[in-house]
PDB file of C-alpha atoms in Angstrom:
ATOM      1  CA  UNK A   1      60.248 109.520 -73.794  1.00 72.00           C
ATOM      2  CA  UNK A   2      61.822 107.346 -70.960  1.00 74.00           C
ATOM      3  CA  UNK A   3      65.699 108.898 -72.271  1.00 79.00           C
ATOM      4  CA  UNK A   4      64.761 112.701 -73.401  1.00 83.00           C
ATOM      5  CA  UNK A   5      61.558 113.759 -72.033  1.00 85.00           C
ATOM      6  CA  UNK A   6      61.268 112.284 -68.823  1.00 84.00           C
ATOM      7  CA  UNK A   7      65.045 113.110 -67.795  1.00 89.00           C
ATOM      8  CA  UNK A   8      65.050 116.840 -68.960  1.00 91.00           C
ATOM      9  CA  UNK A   9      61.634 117.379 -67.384  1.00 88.00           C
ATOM     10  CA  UNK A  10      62.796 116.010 -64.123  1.00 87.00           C
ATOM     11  CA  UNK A  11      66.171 117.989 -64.773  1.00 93.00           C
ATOM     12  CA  UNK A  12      63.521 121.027 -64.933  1.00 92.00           C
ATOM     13  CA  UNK A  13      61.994 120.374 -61.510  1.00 92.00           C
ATOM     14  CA  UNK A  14      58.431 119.350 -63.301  1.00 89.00           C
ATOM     15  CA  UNK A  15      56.589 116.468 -61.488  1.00 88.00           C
ATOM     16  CA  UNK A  16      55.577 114.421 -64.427  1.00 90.00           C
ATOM     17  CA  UNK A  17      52.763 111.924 -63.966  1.00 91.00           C
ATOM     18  CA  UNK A  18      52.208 109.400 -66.851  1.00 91.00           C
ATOM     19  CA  UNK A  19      49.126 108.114 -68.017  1.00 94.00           C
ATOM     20  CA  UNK A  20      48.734 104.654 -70.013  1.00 92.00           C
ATOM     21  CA  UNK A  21      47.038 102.088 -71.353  1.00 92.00           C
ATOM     22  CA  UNK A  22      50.387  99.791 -70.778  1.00 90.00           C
ATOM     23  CA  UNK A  23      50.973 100.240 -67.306  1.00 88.00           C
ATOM     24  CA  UNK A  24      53.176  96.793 -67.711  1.00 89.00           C
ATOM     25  CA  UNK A  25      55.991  98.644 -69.244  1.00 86.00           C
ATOM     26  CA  UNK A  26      56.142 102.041 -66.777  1.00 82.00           C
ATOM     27  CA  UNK A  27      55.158 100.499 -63.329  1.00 80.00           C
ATOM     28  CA  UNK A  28      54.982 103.773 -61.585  1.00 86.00           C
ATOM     29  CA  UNK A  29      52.278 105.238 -64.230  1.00 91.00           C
ATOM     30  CA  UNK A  30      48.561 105.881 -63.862  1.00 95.00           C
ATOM     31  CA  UNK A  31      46.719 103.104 -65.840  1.00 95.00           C
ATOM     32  CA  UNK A  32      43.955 105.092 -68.101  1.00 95.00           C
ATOM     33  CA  UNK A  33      42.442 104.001 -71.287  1.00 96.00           C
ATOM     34  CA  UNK A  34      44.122 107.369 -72.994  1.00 95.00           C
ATOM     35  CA  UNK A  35      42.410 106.482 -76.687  1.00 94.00           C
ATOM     36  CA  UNK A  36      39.064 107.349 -74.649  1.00 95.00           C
ATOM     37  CA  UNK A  37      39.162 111.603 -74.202  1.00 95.00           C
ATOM     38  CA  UNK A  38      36.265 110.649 -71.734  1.00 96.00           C
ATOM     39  CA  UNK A  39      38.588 108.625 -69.705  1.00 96.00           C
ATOM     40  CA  UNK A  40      41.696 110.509 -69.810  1.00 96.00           C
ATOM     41  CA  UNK A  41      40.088 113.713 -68.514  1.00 97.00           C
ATOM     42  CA  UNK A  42      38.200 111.718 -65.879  1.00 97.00           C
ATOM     43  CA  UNK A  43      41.661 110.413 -64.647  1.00 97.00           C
ATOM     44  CA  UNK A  44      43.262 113.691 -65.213  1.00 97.00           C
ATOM     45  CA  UNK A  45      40.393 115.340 -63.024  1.00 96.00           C
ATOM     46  CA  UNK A  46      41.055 112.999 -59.926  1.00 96.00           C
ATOM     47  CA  UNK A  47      44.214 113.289 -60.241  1.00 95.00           C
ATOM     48  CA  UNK A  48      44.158 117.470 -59.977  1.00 93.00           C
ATOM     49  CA  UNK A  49      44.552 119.952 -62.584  1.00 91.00           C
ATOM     50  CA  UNK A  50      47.811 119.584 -64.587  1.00 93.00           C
ATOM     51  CA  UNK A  51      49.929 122.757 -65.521  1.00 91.00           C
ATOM     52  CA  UNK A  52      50.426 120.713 -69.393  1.00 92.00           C
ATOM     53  CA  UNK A  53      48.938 117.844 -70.869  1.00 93.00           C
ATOM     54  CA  UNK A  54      51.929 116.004 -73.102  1.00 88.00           C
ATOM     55  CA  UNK A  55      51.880 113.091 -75.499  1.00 89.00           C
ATOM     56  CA  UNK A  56      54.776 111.445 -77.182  1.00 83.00           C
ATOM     57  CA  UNK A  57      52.679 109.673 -79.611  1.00 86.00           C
ATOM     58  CA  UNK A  58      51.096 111.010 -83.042  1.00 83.00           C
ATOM     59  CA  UNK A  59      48.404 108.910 -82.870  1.00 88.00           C
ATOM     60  CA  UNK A  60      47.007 110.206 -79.188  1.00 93.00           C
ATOM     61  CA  UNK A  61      47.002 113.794 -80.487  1.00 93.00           C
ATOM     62  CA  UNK A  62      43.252 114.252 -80.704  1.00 95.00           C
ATOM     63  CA  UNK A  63      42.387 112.868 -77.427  1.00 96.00           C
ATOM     64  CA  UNK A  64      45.800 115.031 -75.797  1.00 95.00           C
ATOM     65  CA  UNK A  65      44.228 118.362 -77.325  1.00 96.00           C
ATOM     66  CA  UNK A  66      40.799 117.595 -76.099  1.00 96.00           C
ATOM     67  CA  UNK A  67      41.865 117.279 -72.342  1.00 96.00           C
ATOM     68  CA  UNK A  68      44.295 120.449 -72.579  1.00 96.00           C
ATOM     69  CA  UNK A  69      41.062 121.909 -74.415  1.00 96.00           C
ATOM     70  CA  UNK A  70      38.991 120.694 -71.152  1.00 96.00           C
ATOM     71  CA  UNK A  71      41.585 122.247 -68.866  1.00 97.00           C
ATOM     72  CA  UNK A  72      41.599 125.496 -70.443  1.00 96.00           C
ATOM     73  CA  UNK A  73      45.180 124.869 -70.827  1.00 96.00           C
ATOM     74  CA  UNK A  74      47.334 125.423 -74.407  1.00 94.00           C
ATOM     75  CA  UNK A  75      47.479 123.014 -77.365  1.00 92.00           C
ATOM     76  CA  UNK A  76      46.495 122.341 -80.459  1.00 93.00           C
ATOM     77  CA  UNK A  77      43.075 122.303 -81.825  1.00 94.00           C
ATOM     78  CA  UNK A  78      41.726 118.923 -81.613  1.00 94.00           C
ATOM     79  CA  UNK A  79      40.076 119.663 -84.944  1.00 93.00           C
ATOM     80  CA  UNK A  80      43.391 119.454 -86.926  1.00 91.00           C
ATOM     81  CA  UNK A  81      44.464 116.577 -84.732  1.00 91.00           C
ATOM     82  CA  UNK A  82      42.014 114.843 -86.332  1.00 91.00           C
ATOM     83  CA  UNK A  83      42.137 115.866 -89.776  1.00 89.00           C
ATOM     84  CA  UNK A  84      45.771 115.098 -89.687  1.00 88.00           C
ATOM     85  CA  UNK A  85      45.698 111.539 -88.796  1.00 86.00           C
ATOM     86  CA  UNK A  86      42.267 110.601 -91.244  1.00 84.00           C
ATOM     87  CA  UNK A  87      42.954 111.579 -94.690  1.00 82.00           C
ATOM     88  CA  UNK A  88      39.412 111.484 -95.932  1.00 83.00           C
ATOM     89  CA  UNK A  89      38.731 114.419 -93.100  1.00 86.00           C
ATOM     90  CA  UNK A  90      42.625 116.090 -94.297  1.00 86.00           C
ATOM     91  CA  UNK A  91      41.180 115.711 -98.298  1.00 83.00           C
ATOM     92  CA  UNK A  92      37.871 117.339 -97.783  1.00 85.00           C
ATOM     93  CA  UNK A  93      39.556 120.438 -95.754  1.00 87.00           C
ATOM     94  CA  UNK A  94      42.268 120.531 -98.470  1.00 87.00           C
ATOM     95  CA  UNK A  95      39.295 120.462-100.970  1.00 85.00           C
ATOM     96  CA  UNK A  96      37.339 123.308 -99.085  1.00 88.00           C
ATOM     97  CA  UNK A  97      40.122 125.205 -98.843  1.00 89.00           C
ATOM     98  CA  UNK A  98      40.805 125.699-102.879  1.00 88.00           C
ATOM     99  CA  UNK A  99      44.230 123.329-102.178  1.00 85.00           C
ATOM    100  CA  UNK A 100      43.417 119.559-102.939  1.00 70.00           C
ATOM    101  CA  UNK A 101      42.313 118.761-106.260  1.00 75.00           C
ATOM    102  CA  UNK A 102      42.291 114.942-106.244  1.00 76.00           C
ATOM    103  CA  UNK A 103      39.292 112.958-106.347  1.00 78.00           C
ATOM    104  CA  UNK A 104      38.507 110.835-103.463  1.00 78.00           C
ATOM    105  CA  UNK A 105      36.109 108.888-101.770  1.00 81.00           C
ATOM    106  CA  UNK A 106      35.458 107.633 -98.296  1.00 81.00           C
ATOM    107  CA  UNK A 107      34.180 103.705 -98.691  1.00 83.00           C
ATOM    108  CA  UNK A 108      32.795 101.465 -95.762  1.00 82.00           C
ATOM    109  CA  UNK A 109      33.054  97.923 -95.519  1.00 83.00           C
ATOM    110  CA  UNK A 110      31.129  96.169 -98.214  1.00 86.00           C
ATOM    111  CA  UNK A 111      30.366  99.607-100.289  1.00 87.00           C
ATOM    112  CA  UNK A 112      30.622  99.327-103.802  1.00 88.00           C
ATOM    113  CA  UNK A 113      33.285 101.265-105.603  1.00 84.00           C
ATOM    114  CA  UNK A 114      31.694 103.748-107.741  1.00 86.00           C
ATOM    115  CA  UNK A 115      31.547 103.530-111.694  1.00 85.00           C
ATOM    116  CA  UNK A 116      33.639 106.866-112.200  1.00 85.00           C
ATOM    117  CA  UNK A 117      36.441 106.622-110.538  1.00 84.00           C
ATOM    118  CA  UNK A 118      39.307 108.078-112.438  1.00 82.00           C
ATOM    119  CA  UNK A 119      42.295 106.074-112.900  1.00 80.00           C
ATOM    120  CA  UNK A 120      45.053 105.326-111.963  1.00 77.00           C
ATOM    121  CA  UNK A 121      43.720 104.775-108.295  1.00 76.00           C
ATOM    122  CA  UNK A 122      45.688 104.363-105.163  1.00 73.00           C
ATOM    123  CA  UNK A 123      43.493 102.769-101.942  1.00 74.00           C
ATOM    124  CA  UNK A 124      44.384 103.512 -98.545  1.00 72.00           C
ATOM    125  CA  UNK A 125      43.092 102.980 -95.306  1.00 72.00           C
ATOM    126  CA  UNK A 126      41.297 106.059 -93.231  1.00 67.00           C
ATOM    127  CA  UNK A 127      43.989 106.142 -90.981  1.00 69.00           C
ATOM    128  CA  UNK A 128      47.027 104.600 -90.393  1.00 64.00           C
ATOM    129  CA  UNK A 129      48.285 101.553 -92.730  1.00 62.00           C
ATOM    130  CA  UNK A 130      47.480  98.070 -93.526  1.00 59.00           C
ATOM    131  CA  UNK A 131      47.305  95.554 -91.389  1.00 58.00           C
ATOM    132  CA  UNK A 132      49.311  92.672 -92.872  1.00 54.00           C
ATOM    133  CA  UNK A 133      48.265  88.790 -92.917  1.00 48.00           C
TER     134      UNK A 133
END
């Protein structure tokens, strides 16, 4: 971001206004809770309309494609943003669609595992990884 994106879209002539939740580490940015959609548009909408709504990071994809949904401006569909980054949502459209033919299950805190589960099994988190202790 702060040695490819930022230069070339300077290079470019685009004002670029950044938006975070860290304004610590870029002390000319906008400080917005950007995991919030709510928020970011809110801060977007004060701030004017934007021309392009960008995010370097994978796991702000959702809320990104909401605002530039908002806006009216290009993007991706939120939708798949979402199903991307939680595999139980990615599994069930995979399922729907004829593709995924594994057997899954979406468990909560403190649900029981259910008595037919085929074996071998492999656990993962909704999204992301594991925290580690």
């Amino acid at each position: 971001m702060t040695d490819g994106f930022l230069p070339a879209a300077r290079a470019l002539g685009c004002e670029v206004t950044i938006l975070t939740d860290r304004p610590e580490r870029h002390p000319s940015a906008v400080p917005c809770d950007v995991r919030d959609p709510r928020a970011l548009i809110d801060t977007i909408e004060h701030l004017g309309r934007p021309d392009a709504i960008f995010s370097n990071s994978d796991h702000l994809q959702t809320e990104t494609a909401l605002a530039a949904d908002y806006f009216g401006l290009p993007g991706k569909d939120w939708r798949a943003c979402a199903a991307a980054k939680n595999k139980f949502l990615m599994r069930r459209r995979l399922r729907e669609a004829g593709v995924e033919q594994v057997f899954s299950v979406r468990l909560g805190p403190g649900d029981p595992v259910p008595s037919q589960v085929p074996y071998p099994v492999v656990l993962k988190p909704r999204e992301g990884w594991p925290a580690r202790t």
